CSV table of C-alpha atoms in Angstrom, one decimal:
chain,number,residue,atom,x,y,z
V,24,MET,CA,-10.1,-2.6,-22.8
V,25,ILE,CA,-13.3,-4.4,-23.9
V,26,SER,CA,-13.2,-3.2,-27.3
V,27,LEU,CA,-13.5,-5.4,-30.5
V,28,THR,CA,-11.6,-2.9,-32.7
V,29,SER,CA,-8.8,-5.3,-34.5
V,30,PRO,CA,-5.2,-4.1,-33.4
V,31,VAL,CA,-4.3,-5.3,-37.0
V,32,GLU,CA,-4.3,-2.0,-38.9
V,33,THR,CA,-6.3,-2.7,-42.2
V,34,TRP,CA,-7.4,-0.2,-45.2
V,35,ALA,CA,-10.7,-0.1,-43.9
V,36,HIS,CA,-9.5,1.5,-40.5
V,37,ARG,CA,-8.9,4.6,-42.6
V,38,ILE,CA,-12.4,4.9,-43.9
V,39,PRO,CA,-14.6,7.2,-42.1
V,40,ALA,CA,-16.9,5.6,-39.5
V,41,GLY,CA,-19.9,7.6,-40.8
V,42,ALA,CA,-19.3,6.1,-44.2
V,43,LYS,CA,-19.0,2.5,-43.2
V,44,LEU,CA,-21.9,2.9,-40.7
V,45,LEU,CA,-24.0,4.2,-43.5
V,46,ALA,CA,-22.9,1.6,-46.0
V,47,LEU,CA,-23.8,-1.2,-43.7
V,48,PRO,CA,-27.6,-1.0,-43.7
V,49,PHE,CA,-27.8,-0.7,-47.5
V,50,LEU,CA,-25.5,-3.7,-48.0
V,51,THR,CA,-27.5,-5.8,-45.5
V,52,LEU,CA,-30.7,-4.8,-47.3
V,53,ALA,CA,-28.9,-6.1,-50.5
V,54,LEU,CA,-28.7,-9.5,-49.0
V,55,PHE,CA,-32.4,-9.6,-48.8
V,56,LEU,CA,-33.1,-8.9,-52.6
V,57,THR,CA,-32.2,-12.4,-53.5
V,58,GLY,CA,-33.6,-15.9,-52.2
V,59,ARG,CA,-31.2,-18.0,-54.4
V,60,PRO,CA,-28.6,-19.8,-52.2
V,61,TRP,CA,-25.7,-19.5,-54.8
V,62,ALA,CA,-26.0,-15.7,-54.8
V,63,LEU,CA,-25.9,-15.7,-51.1
V,64,ALA,CA,-23.1,-17.9,-51.1
V,65,ALA,CA,-21.2,-15.5,-53.7
V,66,ALA,CA,-22.0,-12.7,-51.3
V,67,LEU,CA,-20.5,-14.3,-48.4
V,68,LEU,CA,-17.3,-15.2,-50.5
V,69,VAL,CA,-16.9,-11.6,-51.5
V,70,ILE,CA,-17.2,-10.9,-47.5
V,71,VAL,CA,-14.7,-13.4,-47.0
V,72,LEU,CA,-12.4,-11.9,-49.6
V,73,LEU,CA,-12.9,-8.3,-47.8
V,74,TYR,CA,-11.7,-9.8,-44.6
V,75,LEU,CA,-8.8,-11.6,-46.4
V,76,SER,CA,-7.7,-8.0,-47.8
V,77,GLY,CA,-6.9,-7.2,-44.2
V,78,GLY,CA,-4.3,-10.2,-44.0
V,79,ALA,CA,-4.6,-13.8,-42.6
V,80,ALA,CA,-4.7,-12.8,-39.2
V,81,PHE,CA,-7.3,-10.5,-39.5
V,82,LEU,CA,-9.6,-13.0,-41.2
V,83,ARG,CA,-8.8,-15.4,-38.4
V,84,GLN,CA,-9.7,-13.0,-35.8
V,85,GLY,CA,-13.0,-11.8,-37.5
V,86,ALA,CA,-13.9,-15.8,-37.9
V,87,GLY,CA,-13.0,-15.9,-34.0
V,88,HIS,CA,-15.6,-13.4,-33.4
V,89,LEU,CA,-18.4,-15.1,-35.5
V,90,ARG,CA,-17.8,-18.5,-34.0
V,91,MET,CA,-20.3,-18.0,-31.5
V,92,LEU,CA,-23.0,-18.2,-34.2
V,93,TRP,CA,-22.8,-21.7,-34.9
V,94,PRO,CA,-25.5,-23.1,-32.4
V,95,PHE,CA,-28.0,-20.6,-34.2
V,96,LEU,CA,-27.0,-21.8,-37.6
V,97,LEU,CA,-27.1,-25.3,-36.4
V,98,LEU,CA,-30.8,-24.8,-34.9
V,99,ILE,CA,-31.9,-23.5,-38.3
V,100,ALA,CA,-30.6,-26.2,-40.3
V,101,VAL,CA,-32.1,-28.8,-38.0
V,102,TRP,CA,-35.4,-27.1,-37.9
V,103,HIS,CA,-35.6,-26.6,-41.8
V,104,SER,CA,-34.5,-30.3,-42.4
V,105,LEU,CA,-37.3,-31.4,-40.0
V,106,THR,CA,-39.7,-29.3,-42.0
V,107,GLY,CA,-38.5,-30.6,-45.3
V,108,GLN,CA,-37.5,-26.9,-46.4
V,109,MET,CA,-33.7,-27.5,-46.9
V,110,GLN,CA,-33.1,-24.5,-49.3
V,111,ALA,CA,-34.9,-22.0,-47.3
V,112,GLY,CA,-32.9,-22.9,-44.3
V,113,LEU,CA,-29.6,-22.5,-46.2
V,114,VAL,CA,-31.0,-19.2,-47.5
V,115,VAL,CA,-31.5,-18.0,-44.0
V,116,ALA,CA,-28.4,-19.3,-42.7
V,117,LEU,CA,-26.4,-17.7,-45.2
V,118,ARG,CA,-27.9,-14.4,-45.1
V,119,LEU,CA,-27.6,-14.3,-41.3
V,120,LEU,CA,-23.9,-15.1,-41.4
V,121,ALA,CA,-23.3,-12.8,-44.2
V,122,ALA,CA,-25.0,-9.9,-42.5
V,123,LEU,CA,-23.5,-10.5,-39.1
V,124,ALA,CA,-19.9,-10.8,-41.0
V,125,LEU,CA,-20.5,-7.4,-42.5
V,126,ALA,CA,-21.2,-5.9,-39.4
V,127,ASN,CA,-18.4,-7.4,-37.5
V,128,PHE,CA,-16.2,-6.0,-40.2
V,129,VAL,CA,-17.3,-2.4,-39.4
V,130,THR,CA,-16.9,-3.1,-35.5
V,131,MET,CA,-13.4,-4.6,-36.3
V,132,THR,CA,-12.4,-1.5,-38.5
V,133,THR,CA,-13.8,1.3,-36.3
V,134,ARG,CA,-12.2,2.8,-33.3
V,135,LEU,CA,-14.7,3.3,-30.4
V,136,SER,CA,-14.0,7.0,-30.1
V,137,ASP,CA,-15.0,7.4,-33.8
V,138,MET,CA,-18.1,5.3,-33.3
V,139,ILE,CA,-19.0,7.8,-30.4
V,140,GLY,CA,-17.9,10.6,-32.7
V,141,VAL,CA,-20.9,9.5,-35.1
V,142,LEU,CA,-23.3,9.2,-32.3
V,143,THR,CA,-22.4,12.7,-31.2
V,144,TRP,CA,-23.0,14.2,-34.7
V,145,LEU,CA,-26.3,12.3,-34.9
V,146,LEU,CA,-27.4,13.7,-31.5
V,147,ALA,CA,-26.7,17.2,-32.8
V,148,PRO,CA,-30.5,17.9,-33.4
V,149,LEU,CA,-31.3,17.2,-29.9
V,150,ARG,CA,-28.7,19.2,-28.6
V,151,ARG,CA,-30.1,22.2,-30.7
V,152,ILE,CA,-33.3,22.0,-29.1
V,153,GLY,CA,-31.5,22.1,-25.9
V,154,LEU,CA,-31.3,18.7,-24.5
V,155,PRO,CA,-27.8,17.7,-23.1
V,156,THR,CA,-26.5,14.8,-25.1
V,157,ARG,CA,-23.0,14.7,-23.3
V,158,ALA,CA,-24.3,12.4,-20.7
V,159,VAL,CA,-25.2,9.8,-23.3
V,160,GLU,CA,-21.4,9.9,-24.8
V,161,LEU,CA,-20.0,9.9,-21.2
V,162,ALA,CA,-22.2,6.9,-20.2
V,163,ILE,CA,-20.7,5.0,-23.0
V,164,ALA,CA,-17.2,5.8,-22.0
V,165,MET,CA,-17.9,4.8,-18.5
V,166,VAL,CA,-19.5,1.7,-19.3
V,167,LEU,CA,-16.2,0.6,-21.0
V,168,ARG,CA,-14.1,1.8,-18.1
V,169,PHE,CA,-16.0,0.2,-15.4
V,170,THR,CA,-16.9,-3.3,-16.8
V,171,PRO,CA,-13.5,-4.5,-16.3
V,172,MET,CA,-13.5,-3.1,-12.8
V,173,LEU,CA,-16.8,-4.8,-11.9
V,174,VAL,CA,-15.6,-8.1,-13.3
V,175,GLU,CA,-12.4,-7.8,-11.0
V,176,ASN,CA,-14.5,-6.8,-8.0
V,177,GLY,CA,-16.5,-10.0,-8.6
V,178,HIS,CA,-13.2,-12.2,-8.8
V,179,ARG,CA,-11.9,-10.4,-5.7
V,180,LEU,CA,-15.0,-11.4,-3.7
V,181,ALA,CA,-15.2,-14.8,-5.0
V,182,MET,CA,-11.5,-15.3,-4.1
V,183,SER,CA,-12.0,-13.9,-0.6
V,184,TRP,CA,-14.9,-16.2,-0.3
V,185,ARG,CA,-13.1,-19.2,-1.6
V,186,ALA,CA,-10.1,-18.5,0.9
V,187,ARG,CA,-12.6,-19.2,3.9
V,188,SER,CA,-14.8,-21.8,2.3
V,189,ARG,CA,-14.9,-25.2,0.6
V,190,ARG,CA,-18.0,-24.5,-1.3
V,191,LYS,CA,-18.2,-22.2,-4.4
V,192,PRO,CA,-19.6,-18.9,-3.8
V,193,GLY,CA,-22.0,-18.6,-6.7
V,194,TRP,CA,-25.1,-16.2,-6.2
V,195,ARG,CA,-24.1,-15.5,-2.5
V,196,ILE,CA,-21.7,-12.7,-3.7
V,197,VAL,CA,-24.2,-10.9,-5.9
V,198,VAL,CA,-25.6,-8.8,-2.9
V,199,PRO,CA,-21.9,-7.7,-1.7
V,200,MET,CA,-20.9,-7.1,-5.5
V,201,ALA,CA,-23.9,-4.7,-5.9
V,202,ALA,CA,-22.9,-3.0,-2.5
V,203,LEU,CA,-19.4,-2.5,-3.9
V,204,ALA,CA,-20.7,-1.3,-7.2
V,205,LEU,CA,-23.1,1.3,-5.5
V,206,ASP,CA,-20.1,2.5,-3.5
V,207,ASP,CA,-17.8,2.9,-6.3
V,208,ALA,CA,-20.4,4.7,-8.0
V,209,ASP,CA,-20.5,7.2,-5.3
V,210,HIS,CA,-16.6,7.7,-5.5
V,211,VAL,CA,-16.9,8.2,-9.3
V,212,ALA,CA,-19.7,10.8,-9.0
V,213,GLU,CA,-17.4,12.6,-6.7
V,214,ALA,CA,-14.6,12.5,-9.4
V,215,LEU,CA,-17.1,13.6,-11.8
V,216,ARG,CA,-18.1,16.7,-9.6
V,217,ALA,CA,-14.3,17.4,-8.6
V,218,ARG,CA,-13.8,17.9,-12.6
V,219,GLY,CA,-17.0,20.0,-13.2
V,220,GLY,CA,-19.8,17.3,-13.5
V,221,ILE,CA,-21.7,16.5,-16.6
V,222,LEU,CA,-23.9,19.4,-16.8
V,223,ASN,CA,-21.2,22.0,-17.1
V,224,ASP,CA,-23.2,24.2,-19.3
V,225,ILE,CA,-25.5,25.1,-16.4
V,226,PRO,CA,-24.0,27.9,-14.4
V,227,ASP,CA,-21.8,26.9,-11.6
V,228,GLY,CA,-21.9,23.3,-12.7
V,229,ARG,CA,-24.5,22.1,-10.5
V,230,SER,CA,-27.4,20.3,-11.5
N,22,MET,CA,-2.7,31.5,-3.7
N,23,THR,CA,-4.3,31.3,-0.2
N,24,VAL,CA,-6.4,28.6,1.2
N,25,ASP,CA,-8.5,30.4,3.9
N,26,LEU,CA,-10.2,28.1,6.6
N,27,GLN,CA,-12.3,29.9,9.2
N,28,ASN,CA,-14.2,28.1,11.8
N,29,VAL,CA,-14.8,25.0,9.4
N,30,GLY,CA,-17.2,22.7,10.8
N,31,VAL,CA,-18.4,19.4,9.2
N,32,THR,CA,-21.0,16.8,10.4
N,33,LEU,CA,-21.4,13.3,8.7
N,34,GLY,CA,-24.0,11.2,9.9
N,35,GLY,CA,-24.7,13.0,12.9
N,36,ARG,CA,-21.1,12.9,14.2
N,37,ALA,CA,-18.9,16.1,14.1
N,38,ALA,CA,-16.0,15.1,11.4
N,39,LEU,CA,-14.6,18.6,11.8
N,40,ALA,CA,-15.0,21.3,14.3
N,41,GLY,CA,-13.6,24.8,14.5
N,42,ILE,CA,-10.7,24.5,11.9
N,43,THR,CA,-9.2,27.9,11.2
N,44,ALA,CA,-6.1,28.2,9.2
N,45,ARG,CA,-4.7,30.6,6.4
N,46,LEU,CA,-2.5,28.5,4.0
N,47,ALA,CA,-0.4,30.5,1.9
N,48,GLU,CA,2.8,28.2,1.8
N,49,PRO,CA,3.8,26.3,-1.2
N,50,ARG,CA,3.7,22.8,0.4
N,51,VAL,CA,1.3,22.2,3.2
N,52,ALA,CA,0.7,18.9,4.8
N,53,ILE,CA,-2.2,17.7,7.0
N,54,VAL,CA,-1.4,14.7,9.3
N,55,GLY,CA,-3.3,12.7,11.7
N,56,ARG,CA,-4.8,9.2,12.5
N,57,ASN,CA,-7.3,7.2,10.3
N,58,GLY,CA,-10.6,8.8,11.3
N,59,SER,CA,-9.2,12.2,12.3
N,60,GLY,CA,-11.0,14.1,9.4
N,61,LYS,CA,-8.1,14.5,7.1
N,62,THR,CA,-9.9,13.4,4.2
N,63,THR,CA,-13.3,15.4,5.0
N,64,LEU,CA,-10.9,18.5,5.3
N,65,ALA,CA,-9.4,17.5,2.0
N,66,ARG,CA,-13.0,17.6,0.5
N,67,VAL,CA,-13.7,20.9,2.0
N,68,VAL,CA,-10.6,22.5,0.6
N,69,ALA,CA,-11.5,21.2,-2.7
N,70,GLY,CA,-14.9,22.3,-2.6
N,71,LEU,CA,-16.4,18.8,-2.8
N,72,ILE,CA,-18.3,19.3,0.6
N,73,ALA,CA,-19.5,22.6,1.8
N,74,PRO,CA,-18.7,23.1,5.6
N,75,ASP,CA,-21.9,23.0,7.9
N,76,THR,CA,-20.3,25.9,9.8
N,77,GLY,CA,-17.9,28.4,9.0
N,78,GLN,CA,-16.1,29.3,5.6
N,79,ALA,CA,-13.7,27.7,3.2
N,80,ARG,CA,-12.4,29.7,0.6
N,81,ILE,CA,-9.5,29.9,-2.0
N,82,GLY,CA,-8.2,33.2,-3.3
N,83,GLY,CA,-11.4,34.7,-1.6
N,84,ILE,CA,-13.8,32.5,-3.6
N,85,ASP,CA,-16.0,29.6,-2.2
N,86,MET,CA,-15.1,26.6,-4.0
N,87,ALA,CA,-18.3,24.6,-2.9
N,88,ARG,CA,-20.7,27.4,-4.2
N,89,ASP,CA,-18.6,28.3,-7.4
N,90,ARG,CA,-17.7,25.2,-9.1
N,91,ARG,CA,-16.7,26.9,-12.3
N,92,ALA,CA,-14.2,28.8,-10.3
N,93,ALA,CA,-13.3,25.7,-8.5
N,94,LEU,CA,-12.3,24.0,-11.8
N,95,GLU,CA,-9.9,26.5,-12.6
N,96,ASN,CA,-8.2,26.8,-9.1
N,97,VAL,CA,-8.3,23.6,-7.3
N,98,GLY,CA,-7.6,20.0,-8.3
N,99,ILE,CA,-7.9,16.9,-6.0
N,100,ILE,CA,-6.1,13.6,-6.3
N,101,PHE,CA,-8.1,10.8,-4.4
N,102,GLN,CA,-6.6,8.1,-2.4
N,103,ASN,CA,-7.6,5.4,-4.7
N,104,PRO,CA,-6.9,6.1,-8.3
N,105,ASP,CA,-9.7,3.6,-9.4
N,106,HIS,CA,-12.1,5.9,-8.0
N,107,GLN,CA,-10.9,8.8,-9.9
N,108,ILE,CA,-10.3,7.6,-13.3
N,109,ILE,CA,-13.4,7.9,-15.6
N,110,PHE,CA,-12.3,7.0,-19.2
N,111,PRO,CA,-11.3,3.9,-20.8
N,112,THR,CA,-8.1,5.4,-22.5
N,113,VAL,CA,-5.3,7.7,-21.1
N,114,LEU,CA,-5.8,10.5,-23.2
N,115,GLU,CA,-9.6,10.7,-22.8
N,116,GLU,CA,-8.9,10.8,-19.1
N,117,VAL,CA,-6.6,13.7,-19.5
N,118,ALA,CA,-8.5,15.7,-22.0
N,119,PHE,CA,-11.8,15.3,-20.1
N,120,GLY,CA,-11.0,18.0,-17.4
N,121,LEU,CA,-9.9,20.4,-20.2
N,122,ALA,CA,-13.0,19.8,-22.1
N,123,GLN,CA,-14.8,20.6,-18.9
N,124,GLN,CA,-13.0,23.8,-18.7
N,125,GLY,CA,-14.6,24.9,-21.9
N,126,LYS,CA,-11.9,23.8,-24.4
N,127,ARG,CA,-13.1,22.2,-27.8
N,128,PRO,CA,-12.5,18.7,-28.2
N,129,ARG,CA,-9.3,19.1,-30.5
N,130,GLU,CA,-7.7,21.8,-28.2
N,131,ALA,CA,-8.5,19.5,-25.4
N,132,GLU,CA,-6.8,16.7,-26.8
N,133,ALA,CA,-3.7,18.6,-28.0
N,134,ALA,CA,-3.2,20.2,-24.7
N,135,ALA,CA,-3.5,16.6,-23.1
N,136,ARG,CA,-1.0,15.3,-25.4
N,137,ALA,CA,1.2,18.0,-24.5
N,138,MET,CA,0.7,17.2,-20.6
N,139,LEU,CA,1.7,13.6,-21.4
N,140,ASP,CA,4.8,14.6,-23.4
N,141,ARG,CA,5.7,16.9,-20.6
N,142,PHE,CA,6.1,13.9,-18.2
N,143,GLY,CA,7.4,11.8,-21.2
N,144,LYS,CA,4.5,9.5,-21.5
N,145,ALA,CA,3.4,10.4,-24.9
N,146,HIS,CA,3.2,6.8,-25.7
N,147,TRP,CA,0.6,6.3,-23.1
N,148,GLU,CA,-1.9,8.1,-25.3
N,149,ARG,CA,-4.0,5.0,-26.3
N,150,ALA,CA,-3.2,2.7,-23.3
N,151,ALA,CA,-6.3,1.3,-21.4
N,152,THR,CA,-6.5,2.7,-18.2
N,153,HIS,CA,-7.5,-0.4,-16.8
N,154,SER,CA,-4.3,-2.1,-17.6
N,155,LEU,CA,-2.1,0.6,-15.9
N,156,SER,CA,-0.2,-0.4,-12.6
N,157,GLN,CA,-1.2,1.4,-9.4
N,158,GLY,CA,1.7,3.8,-9.5
N,159,GLN,CA,0.8,4.5,-13.1
N,160,LYS,CA,-2.6,5.2,-12.5
N,161,GLN,CA,-1.7,7.5,-9.7
N,162,LEU,CA,0.6,9.3,-12.1
N,163,LEU,CA,-2.3,9.5,-14.7
N,164,CYS,CA,-4.5,11.1,-12.0
N,165,LEU,CA,-1.8,13.6,-11.4
N,166,MET,CA,-1.2,14.6,-15.0
N,167,ALA,CA,-5.3,14.7,-15.6
N,168,VAL,CA,-5.3,17.2,-12.7
N,169,LEU,CA,-2.3,19.2,-13.6
N,170,ALA,CA,-3.4,19.7,-17.1
N,171,MET,CA,-6.2,21.7,-15.9
N,172,ARG,CA,-3.5,24.0,-14.4
N,173,PRO,CA,-5.0,24.5,-10.8
N,174,ARG,CA,-3.3,26.9,-8.4
N,175,VAL,CA,-3.8,24.5,-5.5
N,176,VAL,CA,-3.6,20.8,-5.8
N,177,VAL,CA,-5.2,18.7,-2.9
N,178,MET,CA,-3.8,14.9,-2.4
N,179,ASP,CA,-5.4,12.5,-0.4
N,180,GLU,CA,-2.8,10.0,0.6
N,181,PRO,CA,-1.6,9.6,-2.8
N,182,PHE,CA,1.2,7.3,-1.8
N,183,SER,CA,-0.7,4.6,-0.1
N,184,GLY,CA,-0.3,1.2,-1.2
N,185,LEU,CA,2.8,2.2,-3.7
N,186,ASP,CA,6.1,0.7,-3.2
N,187,ILE,CA,9.2,2.6,-2.3
N,188,PRO,CA,10.6,3.2,-5.7
N,189,THR,CA,7.1,4.1,-7.1
N,190,ARG,CA,6.7,6.5,-4.1
N,191,LEU,CA,10.0,8.0,-4.7
N,192,GLN,CA,9.4,8.7,-8.3
N,193,LEU,CA,5.9,10.4,-7.8
N,194,MET,CA,7.5,12.4,-5.0
N,195,ARG,CA,10.0,13.7,-7.6
N,196,TYR,CA,7.5,14.5,-9.9
N,197,LEU,CA,5.6,16.5,-7.1
N,198,GLN,CA,8.6,18.5,-6.3
N,199,LYS,CA,8.4,20.0,-9.8
N,200,ILE,CA,4.8,21.3,-9.6
N,201,THR,CA,4.5,25.0,-9.4
N,202,ALA,CA,1.0,24.9,-7.9
N,203,GLN,CA,0.5,25.1,-4.2
N,204,VAL,CA,0.3,21.5,-2.6
N,205,VAL,CA,-1.9,20.4,0.2
N,206,MET,CA,-1.0,16.9,1.1
N,207,ILE,CA,-3.0,14.5,3.4
N,208,THR,CA,-0.8,11.8,4.9
N,209,HIS,CA,-0.4,9.7,8.1
N,210,ASP,CA,3.3,9.2,7.2
N,211,PRO,CA,5.8,11.9,8.5
N,212,GLY,CA,8.3,10.3,6.1
N,213,HIS,CA,6.7,11.3,3.1
N,214,LEU,CA,7.0,15.2,4.1
N,215,ARG,CA,10.5,16.1,3.0
N,216,GLY,CA,10.7,19.6,1.9
N,217,PHE,CA,7.1,20.8,3.3
N,218,ASP,CA,6.7,24.3,4.8
N,219,ARG,CA,3.9,23.7,7.3
N,220,VAL,CA,1.9,20.9,8.8
N,221,LEU,CA,-1.4,20.8,10.3
N,222,TRP,CA,-2.2,18.1,12.8
N,223,LEU,CA,-5.9,16.8,12.9
N,224,GLU,CA,-7.1,14.8,15.8
N,225,GLY,CA,-10.7,13.7,16.6
N,226,GLY,CA,-11.8,16.4,13.7
N,227,ARG,CA,-9.8,19.4,15.7
N,228,LEU,CA,-6.6,21.1,14.8
N,229,ILE,CA,-4.2,20.0,17.8
N,230,ALA,CA,-1.0,21.5,16.1
N,231,ASP,CA,0.0,23.8,13.4
N,232,GLY,CA,3.6,24.8,12.4
N,233,PRO,CA,6.8,24.1,10.4
N,234,PRO,CA,7.4,20.4,10.3
N,235,ASP,CA,10.5,20.3,12.6
N,236,ARG,CA,8.3,21.7,15.4
N,237,VAL,CA,5.1,19.5,14.8
N,238,LEU,CA,6.4,16.4,13.6
N,239,PRO,CA,8.5,15.2,16.5
N,240,ASP,CA,5.5,15.4,18.8
N,241,PHE,CA,3.4,13.9,16.3
N,242,GLU,CA,5.6,10.7,15.8
N,243,ALA,CA,6.1,10.4,19.5
N,244,ARG,CA,2.5,10.6,20.2
N,245,MET,CA,1.8,8.1,17.4
N,246,LEU,CA,4.3,5.6,18.9
N,247,ASP,CA,2.8,6.0,22.4
N,248,TRP,CA,-0.7,5.2,21.1
N,249,GLY,CA,0.8,2.4,19.0
N,250,GLY,CA,1.7,1.0,22.5
N,251,SER,CA,-1.9,0.9,23.8
N,252,ASP,CA,-4.9,-0.8,22.3
N,253,ASP,CA,-7.5,1.8,21.3
N,254,LEU,CA,-8.6,-0.4,18.5
N,255,ALA,CA,-10.9,-1.7,21.2
N,256,HIS,CA,-13.1,1.6,21.2
N,257,LEU,CA,-15.9,2.1,18.9
N,258,ALA,CA,-16.6,5.4,17.5
N,259,CYS,CA,-20.5,5.4,17.6
């Protein structure tokens, strides 16, 4: 499954998702209270220790998720050294890294179903005024279910192309992929209908 | 439970997919056989109430399943040919619990009942598994568990064994034998119908034979082998 939740169970997995999501913006905001590089470096060190409390494997996994940030950090460093504001560059880079490391920590220690649970709770007022929110929750689950399937469809089409051509398929499989996706969508709509559809609070289940 | 079909006709894309189907199915195990394109899948969808017939009536226990979807949820479940077209959720537990929540159970109740269902099939350890990572046979079994958890009185299956190897098929058939619900199974393979009580044979959207397997199947197999010798792949339907 394309979930970023870490399989390594840490103490932070047991904290309710709502509490973690609530703490995140406040901690991120706190990173903006100081402009001193050494203070931000200290904050980053604390975050590293936070990861380390989940074990070395957990820290490595977290660092892996954040590795994709280095081109941005490099860009910031180059830009600021060109404009002669090294300290400002360092502050921005440290702040960015610390904020994303915090967010990633929450992602890695929170199960998807718990995240959806928080969303359901947040959407409760909309439900009270009569707007169906079930579709939103269902849509999230379906994206997770069908993304790997769409990727697989793409691989299958590319393979079918390669079996009969020496050139790479490239963009030419986009249209058949879209057609396949629409066809799959029809089937899934039928499967949903077979089990009551989305709007089951409407009498007889029809929209 | 009785599936009551009266003069059922369905037109798809201007062509008659089904015409004049009349049958009253009360036997515990009913099979619908026929070639590709004979209308089997359309009939399965009509029985499950997913499409309403253009002419005639299809009812289960006296209720029109296409009109009353709420009653349909309590009475009839359908298993599609391709489990990838049926599985809606990323994890096994969510997939099984979904139908139960749709029936009006609270999330906790639905999850508990879903767990009980997995346990009944000795698959409690599947709970957190990603549906995408299951094998084809496992996916088909998951579809079966998800449908059975809703306690339908009729289970419609559209070629549930296609693409499965022999051991997987035999294992799934063993699970099927234990089901107390009435089973209406679509197949083109007479070998899959051990223990069935009645066979309907569709050809060109019409019912051409209806009776116990030992009366219908020998004719069916002889005709299939006969047609196998000819080349009707040459004909285009439209």
